[in-house]
mmCIF file of C-alpha atoms and ligand atoms in Angstrom:
data_model
loop_
_atom_site.group_PDB
_atom_site.id
_atom_site.type_symbol
_atom_site.label_atom_id
_atom_site.label_comp_id
_atom_site.label_asym_id
_atom_site.label_seq_id
_atom_site.Cartn_x
_atom_site.Cartn_y
_atom_site.Cartn_z
ATOM 1 C CA MET F 1 21.872 -3.292 -35.770
ATOM 2 C CA LYS F 2 24.433 -4.182 -33.153
ATOM 3 C CA ASP F 3 28.089 -3.942 -34.194
ATOM 4 C CA ALA F 4 29.235 -7.554 -34.483
ATOM 5 C CA LEU F 5 32.766 -6.642 -33.400
ATOM 6 C CA SER F 6 31.792 -4.854 -30.202
ATOM 7 C CA GLY F 7 30.242 -7.942 -28.521
ATOM 8 C CA PRO F 8 28.263 -7.659 -25.304
ATOM 9 C CA ASP F 9 28.581 -4.441 -23.323
ATOM 10 C CA PRO F 10 31.394 -4.991 -20.777
ATOM 11 C CA ARG F 11 29.650 -2.591 -18.374
ATOM 12 C CA GLU F 12 26.678 -4.923 -18.279
ATOM 13 C CA ALA F 13 28.902 -7.865 -17.332
ATOM 14 C CA ALA F 14 30.528 -5.815 -14.558
ATOM 15 C CA PHE F 15 27.108 -4.735 -13.306
ATOM 16 C CA GLN F 16 25.828 -8.315 -13.188
ATOM 17 C CA ALA F 17 29.024 -9.487 -11.462
ATOM 18 C CA THR F 18 28.484 -6.901 -8.708
ATOM 19 C CA VAL F 19 24.891 -8.036 -8.293
ATOM 20 C CA ASP F 20 25.847 -11.730 -8.295
ATOM 21 C CA SER F 21 28.436 -11.192 -5.562
ATOM 22 C CA GLU F 22 25.847 -9.404 -3.334
ATOM 23 C CA GLY F 23 27.486 -6.020 -3.961
ATOM 24 C CA LYS F 24 25.374 -2.871 -4.059
ATOM 25 C CA ILE F 25 24.632 -0.742 -7.105
ATOM 26 C CA GLU F 26 24.889 2.946 -6.198
ATOM 27 C CA PRO F 27 23.240 5.946 -7.946
ATOM 28 C CA LYS F 28 26.312 6.948 -9.985
ATOM 29 C CA ASP F 29 27.180 3.393 -11.092
ATOM 30 C CA TRP F 30 26.367 2.293 -14.611
ATOM 31 C CA MET F 31 23.164 0.223 -14.760
ATOM 32 C CA PRO F 32 20.989 -1.210 -17.544
ATOM 33 C CA GLU F 33 18.176 1.138 -18.522
ATOM 34 C CA ALA F 34 15.567 -1.551 -17.848
ATOM 35 C CA TYR F 35 16.944 -2.059 -14.305
ATOM 36 C CA ARG F 36 16.608 1.684 -13.661
ATOM 37 C CA LYS F 37 13.054 1.787 -15.049
ATOM 38 C CA THR F 38 11.898 -1.296 -13.182
ATOM 39 C CA LEU F 39 13.312 0.057 -9.927
ATOM 40 C CA ILE F 40 11.696 3.466 -10.409
ATOM 41 C CA ARG F 41 8.363 1.725 -10.956
ATOM 42 C CA GLN F 42 8.794 -0.584 -7.961
ATOM 43 C CA ILE F 43 10.081 2.068 -5.536
ATOM 44 C CA SER F 44 7.518 4.708 -6.546
ATOM 45 C CA GLN F 45 4.656 2.189 -6.229
ATOM 46 C CA HIS F 46 5.988 1.358 -2.809
ATOM 47 C CA ALA F 47 6.127 5.083 -1.914
ATOM 48 C CA HIS F 48 2.559 5.630 -3.152
ATOM 49 C CA SER F 49 1.379 2.695 -1.011
ATOM 50 C CA GLU F 50 2.898 4.233 2.106
ATOM 51 C CA ILE F 51 1.210 7.576 1.410
ATOM 52 C CA ILE F 52 -2.226 6.196 0.455
ATOM 53 C CA GLY F 53 -1.915 3.774 3.384
ATOM 54 C CA MET F 54 -2.172 6.716 5.776
ATOM 55 C CA GLN F 55 -5.837 7.196 4.877
ATOM 56 C CA PRO F 56 -7.581 4.075 6.230
ATOM 57 C CA GLU F 57 -5.904 4.511 9.599
ATOM 58 C CA GLY F 58 -6.130 8.292 9.662
ATOM 59 C CA ASN F 59 -9.870 7.650 9.633
ATOM 60 C CA TRP F 60 -9.658 6.431 13.273
ATOM 61 C CA ILE F 61 -7.281 8.996 14.840
ATOM 62 C CA GLY F 62 -10.187 11.150 16.031
ATOM 63 C CA ARG F 63 -12.006 8.122 17.420
ATOM 64 C CA ALA F 64 -9.198 6.182 19.137
ATOM 65 C CA PRO F 65 -10.596 4.819 22.421
ATOM 66 C CA THR F 66 -7.856 6.178 24.741
ATOM 67 C CA LEU F 67 -5.171 8.859 24.675
ATOM 68 C CA ARG F 68 -2.450 6.172 24.613
ATOM 69 C CA ARG F 69 -4.012 4.514 21.579
ATOM 70 C CA LYS F 70 -4.372 7.867 19.867
ATOM 71 C CA VAL F 71 -0.719 8.784 20.435
ATOM 72 C CA ALA F 72 0.456 5.430 19.068
ATOM 73 C CA LEU F 73 -1.802 5.693 16.032
ATOM 74 C CA VAL F 74 -0.734 9.267 15.244
ATOM 75 C CA ALA F 75 2.912 8.168 15.483
ATOM 76 C CA LYS F 76 2.257 5.203 13.203
ATOM 77 C CA VAL F 77 0.474 7.218 10.510
ATOM 78 C CA GLN F 78 3.274 9.789 10.673
ATOM 79 C CA ASP F 79 5.855 7.004 10.230
ATOM 80 C CA GLU F 80 4.062 5.928 7.040
ATOM 81 C CA ALA F 81 4.430 9.474 5.675
ATOM 82 C CA GLY F 82 8.137 9.240 6.487
ATOM 83 C CA HIS F 83 8.401 5.898 4.655
ATOM 84 C CA GLY F 84 6.804 7.487 1.607
ATOM 85 C CA LEU F 85 9.337 10.329 1.717
ATOM 86 C CA TYR F 86 12.404 8.059 2.061
ATOM 87 C CA LEU F 87 11.150 6.025 -0.865
ATOM 88 C CA TYR F 88 10.413 9.007 -3.134
ATOM 89 C CA SER F 89 13.964 10.175 -2.343
ATOM 90 C CA ALA F 90 15.374 6.730 -3.198
ATOM 91 C CA ALA F 91 13.541 6.857 -6.555
ATOM 92 C CA GLU F 92 14.901 10.385 -7.168
ATOM 93 C CA THR F 93 18.462 8.992 -6.957
ATOM 94 C CA LEU F 94 17.560 7.057 -10.141
ATOM 95 C CA GLY F 95 16.664 10.263 -11.968
ATOM 96 C CA ALA F 96 12.888 10.212 -11.396
ATOM 97 C CA SER F 97 11.257 13.510 -10.445
ATOM 98 C CA ARG F 98 8.984 13.722 -7.421
ATOM 99 C CA ASP F 99 6.421 15.782 -9.344
ATOM 100 C CA ASP F 100 6.210 13.208 -12.135
ATOM 101 C CA MET F 101 5.760 10.373 -9.668
ATOM 102 C CA VAL F 102 2.995 12.204 -7.796
ATOM 103 C CA ASP F 103 1.326 13.167 -11.099
ATOM 104 C CA ALA F 104 1.341 9.519 -12.170
ATOM 105 C CA LEU F 105 -0.404 8.568 -8.934
ATOM 106 C CA ILE F 106 -2.961 11.346 -9.209
ATOM 107 C CA ASP F 107 -3.783 10.583 -12.877
ATOM 108 C CA GLY F 108 -4.224 6.908 -12.033
ATOM 109 C CA ARG F 109 -1.249 5.768 -14.163
ATOM 110 C CA ALA F 110 0.689 4.511 -11.135
ATOM 111 C CA LYS F 111 -0.431 1.682 -8.873
ATOM 112 C CA TYR F 112 -0.349 1.294 -5.130
ATOM 113 C CA SER F 113 -1.102 -1.714 -2.938
ATOM 114 C CA THR F 114 -4.692 -2.958 -3.351
ATOM 115 C CA ILE F 115 -5.015 -3.442 0.418
ATOM 116 C CA PHE F 116 -5.537 0.294 0.988
ATOM 117 C CA ASN F 117 -8.743 0.291 -1.033
ATOM 118 C CA TYR F 118 -10.625 -1.489 1.740
ATOM 119 C CA PRO F 119 -12.530 0.497 4.382
ATOM 120 C CA THR F 120 -11.781 0.620 8.128
ATOM 121 C CA LEU F 121 -15.230 0.002 9.580
ATOM 122 C CA THR F 122 -14.443 -0.690 13.247
ATOM 123 C CA TRP F 123 -11.699 0.041 15.793
ATOM 124 C CA ALA F 124 -10.678 -3.626 15.514
ATOM 125 C CA ASP F 125 -9.607 -2.873 11.931
ATOM 126 C CA ILE F 126 -6.814 -0.691 13.305
ATOM 127 C CA GLY F 127 -5.574 -3.704 15.248
ATOM 128 C CA THR F 128 -5.929 -6.024 12.263
ATOM 129 C CA ILE F 129 -4.132 -3.648 9.895
ATOM 130 C CA GLY F 130 -1.171 -3.381 12.262
ATOM 131 C CA TRP F 131 -1.045 -7.138 12.774
ATOM 132 C CA LEU F 132 -1.657 -8.346 9.199
ATOM 133 C CA VAL F 133 -0.960 -5.456 6.821
ATOM 134 C CA ASP F 134 2.185 -4.229 8.559
ATOM 135 C CA GLY F 135 3.030 -7.896 9.194
ATOM 136 C CA ALA F 136 2.857 -8.626 5.460
ATOM 137 C CA ALA F 137 4.813 -5.443 4.725
ATOM 138 C CA ILE F 138 7.599 -6.612 7.055
ATOM 139 C CA ILE F 139 7.863 -9.973 5.291
ATOM 140 C CA ASN F 140 8.160 -8.205 1.928
ATOM 141 C CA GLN F 141 10.539 -5.578 3.217
ATOM 142 C CA VAL F 142 12.890 -7.779 5.240
ATOM 143 C CA ALA F 143 13.622 -9.551 1.945
ATOM 144 C CA LEU F 144 14.207 -6.140 0.306
ATOM 145 C CA CYS F 145 16.867 -5.140 2.864
ATOM 146 C CA ARG F 146 19.150 -7.331 0.688
ATOM 147 C CA THR F 147 18.035 -5.792 -2.577
ATOM 148 C CA SER F 148 20.836 -4.863 -5.017
ATOM 149 C CA TYR F 149 20.130 -1.126 -5.209
ATOM 150 C CA GLY F 150 21.949 0.549 -2.300
ATOM 151 C CA PRO F 151 19.617 3.479 -1.465
ATOM 152 C CA TYR F 152 16.544 1.216 -1.577
ATOM 153 C CA ALA F 153 18.144 -1.472 0.602
ATOM 154 C CA ARG F 154 19.253 1.106 3.201
ATOM 155 C CA ALA F 155 15.815 2.752 3.306
ATOM 156 C CA MET F 156 14.317 -0.697 3.948
ATOM 157 C CA VAL F 157 16.510 -1.351 6.979
ATOM 158 C CA ARG F 158 15.145 1.696 8.750
ATOM 159 C CA ILE F 159 11.583 1.192 7.547
ATOM 160 C CA CYS F 160 11.537 -2.399 8.828
ATOM 161 C CA LYS F 161 12.400 -1.254 12.347
ATOM 162 C CA GLU F 162 9.405 1.078 12.324
ATOM 163 C CA GLU F 163 7.110 -1.526 10.770
ATOM 164 C CA SER F 164 7.794 -3.906 13.619
ATOM 165 C CA PHE F 165 6.567 -1.249 16.070
ATOM 166 C CA HIS F 166 3.448 -0.902 13.903
ATOM 167 C CA GLN F 167 2.818 -4.596 13.957
ATOM 168 C CA ARG F 168 3.136 -4.793 17.722
ATOM 169 C CA GLN F 169 0.836 -1.862 18.362
ATOM 170 C CA GLY F 170 -1.794 -3.496 16.131
ATOM 171 C CA TYR F 171 -1.436 -6.908 17.719
ATOM 172 C CA GLU F 172 -1.696 -5.375 21.170
ATOM 173 C CA ILE F 173 -5.029 -3.774 20.231
ATOM 174 C CA LEU F 174 -6.303 -7.223 19.235
ATOM 175 C CA VAL F 175 -4.967 -8.888 22.403
ATOM 176 C CA ASP F 176 -6.984 -6.380 24.435
ATOM 177 C CA LEU F 177 -10.129 -6.884 22.354
ATOM 178 C CA CYS F 178 -9.827 -10.677 22.445
ATOM 179 C CA GLN F 179 -9.404 -10.679 26.218
ATOM 180 C CA GLY F 180 -12.291 -8.242 26.597
ATOM 181 C CA THR F 181 -16.041 -8.710 26.352
ATOM 182 C CA ALA F 182 -17.757 -11.180 24.003
ATOM 183 C CA GLU F 183 -18.770 -8.252 21.837
ATOM 184 C CA GLN F 184 -15.169 -7.016 21.559
ATOM 185 C CA LYS F 185 -13.983 -10.477 20.609
ATOM 186 C CA ARG F 186 -16.707 -10.726 17.956
ATOM 187 C CA MET F 187 -15.561 -7.374 16.578
ATOM 188 C CA ALA F 188 -11.994 -8.727 16.296
ATOM 189 C CA GLN F 189 -13.160 -11.905 14.532
ATOM 190 C CA GLU F 190 -15.345 -9.965 12.104
ATOM 191 C CA SER F 191 -12.384 -7.725 11.278
ATOM 192 C CA LEU F 192 -10.098 -10.715 10.644
ATOM 193 C CA ASN F 193 -12.775 -12.202 8.373
ATOM 194 C CA ARG F 194 -12.665 -9.091 6.160
ATOM 195 C CA TRP F 195 -8.887 -8.530 6.091
ATOM 196 C CA TRP F 196 -7.425 -12.044 5.817
ATOM 197 C CA TRP F 197 -7.749 -12.567 2.056
ATOM 198 C CA PRO F 198 -6.893 -8.983 1.048
ATOM 199 C CA ALA F 199 -3.733 -9.355 3.213
ATOM 200 C CA LEU F 200 -2.731 -12.510 1.293
ATOM 201 C CA MET F 201 -3.198 -10.547 -1.959
ATOM 202 C CA MET F 202 -0.488 -8.092 -0.828
ATOM 203 C CA PHE F 203 2.204 -10.474 -2.110
ATOM 204 C CA GLY F 204 0.885 -10.197 -5.656
ATOM 205 C CA PRO F 205 -0.272 -12.837 -8.141
ATOM 206 C CA SER F 206 0.885 -16.430 -7.806
ATOM 207 C CA ASP F 207 4.264 -17.226 -9.353
ATOM 208 C CA ASP F 208 2.733 -18.783 -12.493
ATOM 209 C CA ASN F 209 1.053 -15.441 -13.245
ATOM 210 C CA SER F 210 3.915 -13.125 -12.345
ATOM 211 C CA PRO F 211 5.734 -12.516 -15.652
ATOM 212 C CA ASN F 212 8.393 -10.003 -14.527
ATOM 213 C CA SER F 213 9.662 -12.000 -11.601
ATOM 214 C CA ALA F 214 12.519 -13.928 -13.253
ATOM 215 C CA GLN F 215 14.349 -10.792 -14.432
ATOM 216 C CA SER F 216 13.773 -9.046 -11.100
ATOM 217 C CA MET F 217 15.187 -12.057 -9.261
ATOM 218 C CA ALA F 218 18.301 -12.070 -11.505
ATOM 219 C CA TRP F 219 18.784 -8.372 -10.737
ATOM 220 C CA LYS F 220 18.138 -9.066 -7.052
ATOM 221 C CA ILE F 221 15.519 -6.355 -6.786
ATOM 222 C CA LYS F 222 13.211 -9.171 -5.802
ATOM 223 C CA ARG F 223 14.709 -11.758 -3.468
ATOM 224 C CA LEU F 224 11.891 -14.259 -2.892
ATOM 225 C CA SER F 225 8.932 -15.202 -5.079
ATOM 226 C CA ASN F 226 5.391 -14.005 -4.348
ATOM 227 C CA ASP F 227 4.306 -17.499 -3.311
ATOM 228 C CA GLU F 228 7.309 -18.002 -1.015
ATOM 229 C CA LEU F 229 6.571 -14.708 0.724
ATOM 230 C CA ARG F 230 2.864 -15.552 1.033
ATOM 231 C CA GLN F 231 3.708 -18.928 2.586
ATOM 232 C CA ARG F 232 5.961 -17.252 5.145
ATOM 233 C CA PHE F 233 3.140 -14.894 6.032
ATOM 234 C CA VAL F 234 0.607 -17.697 6.521
ATOM 235 C CA ASP F 235 3.065 -19.734 8.624
ATOM 236 C CA GLN F 236 3.765 -16.723 10.807
ATOM 237 C CA SER F 237 0.126 -15.633 11.203
ATOM 238 C CA VAL F 238 -1.543 -18.935 12.143
ATOM 239 C CA PRO F 239 0.028 -19.275 15.629
ATOM 240 C CA GLN F 240 -0.625 -15.559 16.234
ATOM 241 C CA ALA F 241 -4.331 -16.080 15.439
ATOM 242 C CA GLU F 242 -4.365 -19.124 17.722
ATOM 243 C CA TYR F 243 -2.925 -17.091 20.580
ATOM 244 C CA LEU F 244 -5.716 -14.542 20.095
ATOM 245 C CA GLY F 245 -8.329 -17.318 19.968
ATOM 246 C CA LEU F 246 -9.467 -16.154 16.512
ATOM 247 C CA THR F 247 -10.331 -18.356 13.532
ATOM 248 C CA ILE F 248 -8.709 -17.669 10.174
ATOM 249 C CA PRO F 249 -11.547 -17.675 7.608
ATOM 250 C CA ASP F 250 -10.142 -20.453 5.422
ATOM 251 C CA PRO F 251 -11.639 -23.965 5.667
ATOM 252 C CA ASP F 252 -8.669 -25.368 3.690
ATOM 253 C CA LEU F 253 -6.069 -24.105 6.131
ATOM 254 C CA LYS F 254 -4.187 -26.985 7.747
ATOM 255 C CA TRP F 255 -0.694 -27.982 8.850
ATOM 256 C CA ASN F 256 1.173 -30.103 6.339
ATOM 257 C CA ALA F 257 3.798 -32.045 8.287
ATOM 258 C CA GLU F 258 5.447 -33.316 5.136
ATOM 259 C CA ARG F 259 6.079 -29.821 3.758
ATOM 260 C CA GLY F 260 6.611 -28.274 7.169
ATOM 261 C CA HIS F 261 4.206 -25.475 6.175
ATOM 262 C CA TYR F 262 0.516 -24.670 6.353
ATOM 263 C CA ASP F 263 -1.587 -25.503 3.295
ATOM 264 C CA PHE F 264 -4.175 -22.868 2.517
ATOM 265 C CA GLY F 265 -7.067 -22.188 0.142
ATOM 266 C CA GLU F 266 -7.139 -20.345 -3.169
ATOM 267 C CA VAL F 267 -6.824 -16.547 -2.904
ATOM 268 C CA PRO F 268 -9.868 -14.878 -4.578
ATOM 269 C CA TRP F 269 -7.903 -13.493 -7.531
ATOM 270 C CA ASP F 270 -11.004 -12.145 -9.314
ATOM 271 C CA GLU F 271 -11.505 -9.731 -6.444
ATOM 272 C CA PHE F 272 -7.820 -8.758 -6.580
ATOM 273 C CA MET F 273 -8.089 -7.966 -10.314
ATOM 274 C CA GLU F 274 -11.194 -5.839 -9.758
ATOM 275 C CA VAL F 275 -9.552 -3.797 -6.997
ATOM 276 C CA LEU F 276 -6.418 -3.434 -9.128
ATOM 277 C CA LYS F 277 -8.563 -2.062 -11.974
ATOM 278 C CA GLY F 278 -9.938 0.639 -9.672
ATOM 279 C CA ASN F 279 -13.190 -1.023 -8.634
ATOM 280 C CA GLY F 280 -12.446 -1.781 -4.986
ATOM 281 C CA PRO F 281 -14.687 -0.422 -2.239
ATOM 282 C CA CYS F 282 -12.584 2.732 -1.632
ATOM 283 C CA ASN F 283 -10.421 3.329 -4.760
ATOM 284 C CA ARG F 284 -12.268 6.497 -5.763
ATOM 285 C CA GLN F 285 -12.406 7.870 -2.227
ATOM 286 C CA ARG F 286 -8.648 7.318 -1.722
ATOM 287 C CA MET F 287 -7.716 9.085 -4.957
ATOM 288 C CA GLU F 288 -10.074 11.973 -4.268
ATOM 289 C CA ALA F 289 -8.593 12.493 -0.794
ATOM 290 C CA ARG F 290 -5.067 12.404 -2.238
ATOM 291 C CA ARG F 291 -5.969 14.909 -4.963
ATOM 292 C CA LYS F 292 -7.607 17.240 -2.460
ATOM 293 C CA ALA F 293 -4.571 17.056 -0.158
ATOM 294 C CA ARG F 294 -2.293 18.024 -3.034
ATOM 295 C CA ASP F 295 -4.530 20.928 -4.092
ATOM 296 C CA ASP F 296 -4.981 22.160 -0.519
ATOM 297 C CA GLY F 297 -1.221 22.093 0.043
ATOM 298 C CA ALA F 298 -0.297 23.882 -3.204
ATOM 299 C CA TRP F 299 -0.022 27.300 -1.536
ATOM 300 C CA VAL F 300 2.398 25.933 1.077
ATOM 301 C CA ARG F 301 4.712 24.544 -1.596
ATOM 302 C CA GLU F 302 4.521 27.789 -3.595
ATOM 303 C CA ALA F 303 5.243 29.886 -0.507
ATOM 304 C CA ALA F 304 8.199 27.672 0.475
ATOM 305 C CA LEU F 305 9.696 27.962 -3.026
ATOM 306 C CA ALA F 306 9.182 31.749 -3.083
ATOM 307 C CA HIS F 307 10.821 32.025 0.341
ATOM 308 C CA ALA F 308 13.796 29.884 -0.733
ATOM 309 C CA ALA F 309 14.231 31.985 -3.883
ATOM 310 C CA LYS F 310 14.144 35.207 -1.857
ATOM 311 C CA ARG F 311 16.773 33.912 0.576
ATOM 312 C CA ALA F 312 19.015 32.747 -2.255
ATOM 313 C CA ALA F 313 18.744 36.169 -3.960
ATOM 314 C CA ARG F 314 19.558 37.914 -0.674
ATOM 315 C CA ALA F 315 22.599 35.667 -0.060
ATOM 316 C CA GLU F 316 23.825 36.308 -3.581
ATOM 317 C CA LYS F 317 23.465 40.084 -3.095
ATOM 318 C CA SER F 318 25.366 40.160 0.177
ATOM 319 C CA ALA F 319 28.140 37.963 -1.309
ATOM 320 C CA ALA F 320 28.495 40.459 -4.207
HETATM 321 FE FE1 FE2 E 1 5.298 1.756 6.137
HETATM 322 FE FE1 FE2 E 2 3.631 0.437 8.766
#
């Protein structure tokens, strides 16, 4: 039972005052345990998404149509690895261990973005992923640059700069395809048809079904609601699709002058729930590839640790 004389924890009030005044919480500052746990979950899920997200695009590195496209794609996939590493490091500042986070991913306890459980069937998918998936990531992440936890907010600033390169390289692929032959344009349209709804799912369930949002908003580790972010994405993407001459596969999509936004149809949430449960088209394949990569790399990690230990022992000996 709480001591009636002690009242509310003054550290909690100071913490909330910092958050309310747009100050940053740093690793050594006091923070509520639930804030720490929620952030570890959010940041590690974000890190896992970056790492798993390398797979669908890695699938096309060996088949990129030109050297220039290959170089850009290699650089992009490498950037995603870097994003994963910044984010694992940001989570480590909260006391999480990298091994535990990776174990949670590998055992299927941790989640990552459902979008990466869809296959990349054509070259146009590489364009569409850059345009829509990185585009959606930017909308999420620009909001997170103002998040209350310092290391996370600072990682986001750098990540956003790289994401905007990713989005442009993807959009440029689609511009070329849409200005190319009829067959290339059909390939682009078919790709958009497959990726549009999964991209809208990237913002998570609608606000009525998003139970943790209110607390996360008060802590400023979430700055805009899922539905607000999704609306921004739709408003941004429609003119981009028009420029390409592509049709967004939503018969309910139309400009609403009164709201000053596009209205759009219902996201297929049943599909989202299935993919989230592990039953998407590529969930098993993605996890298997991740597991194999960890097993194949085990000897490198062991050798690096053995080498570091040997150097430390040698340094200690020469100091003595
Ligand atoms: Fe990324
Ligand atoms: Fe990206």
